[in-house]
Amino acid sequence: MDEKLQRILGDAARAARLRLGLTQAEVAKKVRLKSGVYGRVERGMMTPSVPTLRRMCETLGISSDVLLSLGAQAREETAPAPPPGAGEHPELSRIIHILQGWPPERLALLRKLLETADTHLSDES
């Protein structure tokens, strides 16, 4: 892969990661890379293997077309991510990203726990 394409891929991966509110370490873990290696991919200094590219697409929730800058959609999605808005706290984005892989039963249990905690914390206020 040429250096220009490596930079394009890295920029697209960084934009997608920031949009999700994730750290490089969090993405690296899900993609099964060392954090430093993933950082080199984002900086355009390293080319991921095809299996790693696929895991990056799955983790970042974007198509390979976006990571490889193929087509109009790719140009839109690789634009710099805006900073999180008032209702988009980075921690909430991280939690949502983790929960996306959970089965429905586990999500239902977590919802009940959160509702219980919310009720008790509201009573203390």
PDB file of C-alpha atoms in Angstrom, residues 40-99:
ATOM      1  CA  ARG A  40       1.028   3.522  13.780  1.00  0.00           C
ATOM      2  CA  VAL A  41      -1.878   2.514  11.525  1.00  0.00           C
ATOM      3  CA  GLU A  42      -3.751   5.719  12.453  1.00  0.00           C
ATOM      4  CA  ARG A  43      -0.635   7.809  11.809  1.00  0.00           C
ATOM      5  CA  GLY A  44      -0.311   6.280   8.334  1.00  0.00           C
ATOM      6  CA  MET A  45       2.956   4.545   9.166  1.00  0.00           C
ATOM      7  CA  MET A  46       1.733   0.972   8.872  1.00  0.00           C
ATOM      8  CA  THR A  47      -0.603  -1.030   6.662  1.00  0.00           C
ATOM      9  CA  PRO A  48      -3.004  -3.438   8.377  1.00  0.00           C
ATOM     10  CA  SER A  49      -3.446  -6.955   7.053  1.00  0.00           C
ATOM     11  CA  VAL A  50      -6.730  -7.792   5.336  1.00  0.00           C
ATOM     12  CA  PRO A  51      -8.085  -9.662   8.419  1.00  0.00           C
ATOM     13  CA  THR A  52      -7.088  -6.706  10.614  1.00  0.00           C
ATOM     14  CA  LEU A  53      -8.706  -4.267   8.181  1.00  0.00           C
ATOM     15  CA  ARG A  54     -11.908  -6.281   8.416  1.00  0.00           C
ATOM     16  CA  ARG A  55     -11.819  -6.214  12.244  1.00  0.00           C
ATOM     17  CA  MET A  56     -11.208  -2.459  12.096  1.00  0.00           C
ATOM     18  CA  CYS A  57     -14.296  -2.031   9.904  1.00  0.00           C
ATOM     19  CA  GLU A  58     -16.394  -4.082  12.321  1.00  0.00           C
ATOM     20  CA  THR A  59     -15.065  -2.299  15.412  1.00  0.00           C
ATOM     21  CA  LEU A  60     -15.351   1.202  13.972  1.00  0.00           C
ATOM     22  CA  GLY A  61     -18.707   0.516  12.336  1.00  0.00           C
ATOM     23  CA  ILE A  62     -17.623   1.637   8.865  1.00  0.00           C
ATOM     24  CA  SER A  63     -17.121  -0.027   5.512  1.00  0.00           C
ATOM     25  CA  SER A  64     -13.775  -0.786   3.926  1.00  0.00           C
ATOM     26  CA  ASP A  65     -14.763   1.705   1.204  1.00  0.00           C
ATOM     27  CA  VAL A  66     -14.652   4.425   3.841  1.00  0.00           C
ATOM     28  CA  LEU A  67     -11.291   3.317   5.242  1.00  0.00           C
ATOM     29  CA  LEU A  68      -9.832   3.110   1.740  1.00  0.00           C
ATOM     30  CA  SER A  69     -11.499   6.378   0.626  1.00  0.00           C
ATOM     31  CA  LEU A  70     -13.513   4.852  -2.198  1.00  0.00           C
ATOM     32  CA  GLY A  71     -16.540   6.913  -3.237  1.00  0.00           C
ATOM     33  CA  ALA A  72     -18.463   9.958  -2.029  1.00  0.00           C
ATOM     34  CA  GLN A  73     -19.627   8.363   1.235  1.00  0.00           C
ATOM     35  CA  ALA A  74     -15.998   7.891   2.241  1.00  0.00           C
ATOM     36  CA  ARG A  75     -15.218  11.587   1.825  1.00  0.00           C
ATOM     37  CA  GLU A  76     -18.193  12.510   4.004  1.00  0.00           C
ATOM     38  CA  GLU A  77     -17.373  10.014   6.754  1.00  0.00           C
ATOM     39  CA  THR A  78     -13.666  10.855   6.942  1.00  0.00           C
ATOM     40  CA  ALA A  79     -14.306  14.514   7.681  1.00  0.00           C
ATOM     41  CA  PRO A  80     -12.918  15.450  11.097  1.00  0.00           C
ATOM     42  CA  ALA A  81     -15.232  14.407  13.880  1.00  0.00           C
ATOM     43  CA  PRO A  82     -16.877  17.267  15.742  1.00  0.00           C
ATOM     44  CA  PRO A  83     -16.198  17.465  19.471  1.00  0.00           C
ATOM     45  CA  PRO A  84     -18.816  15.686  21.570  1.00  0.00           C
ATOM     46  CA  GLY A  85     -21.895  17.854  22.090  1.00  0.00           C
ATOM     47  CA  ALA A  86     -23.595  18.490  25.387  1.00  0.00           C
ATOM     48  CA  GLY A  87     -25.678  15.312  25.073  1.00  0.00           C
ATOM     49  CA  GLU A  88     -22.853  13.189  23.668  1.00  0.00           C
ATOM     50  CA  HIS A  89     -20.524  12.560  26.584  1.00  0.00           C
ATOM     51  CA  PRO A  90     -17.450  10.512  25.532  1.00  0.00           C
ATOM     52  CA  GLU A  91     -18.027   8.035  28.372  1.00  0.00           C
ATOM     53  CA  LEU A  92     -21.555   7.378  27.117  1.00  0.00           C
ATOM     54  CA  SER A  93     -20.189   6.680  23.628  1.00  0.00           C
ATOM     55  CA  ARG A  94     -17.675   4.219  25.075  1.00  0.00           C
ATOM     56  CA  ILE A  95     -20.367   2.435  27.088  1.00  0.00           C
ATOM     57  CA  ILE A  96     -22.649   2.169  24.057  1.00  0.00           C
ATOM     58  CA  HIS A  97     -19.806   0.763  21.986  1.00  0.00           C
ATOM     59  CA  ILE A  98     -19.147  -1.939  24.604  1.00  0.00           C
ATOM     60  CA  LEU A  99     -22.827  -2.820  24.912  1.00  0.00           C
TER      61      LEU A  99
END
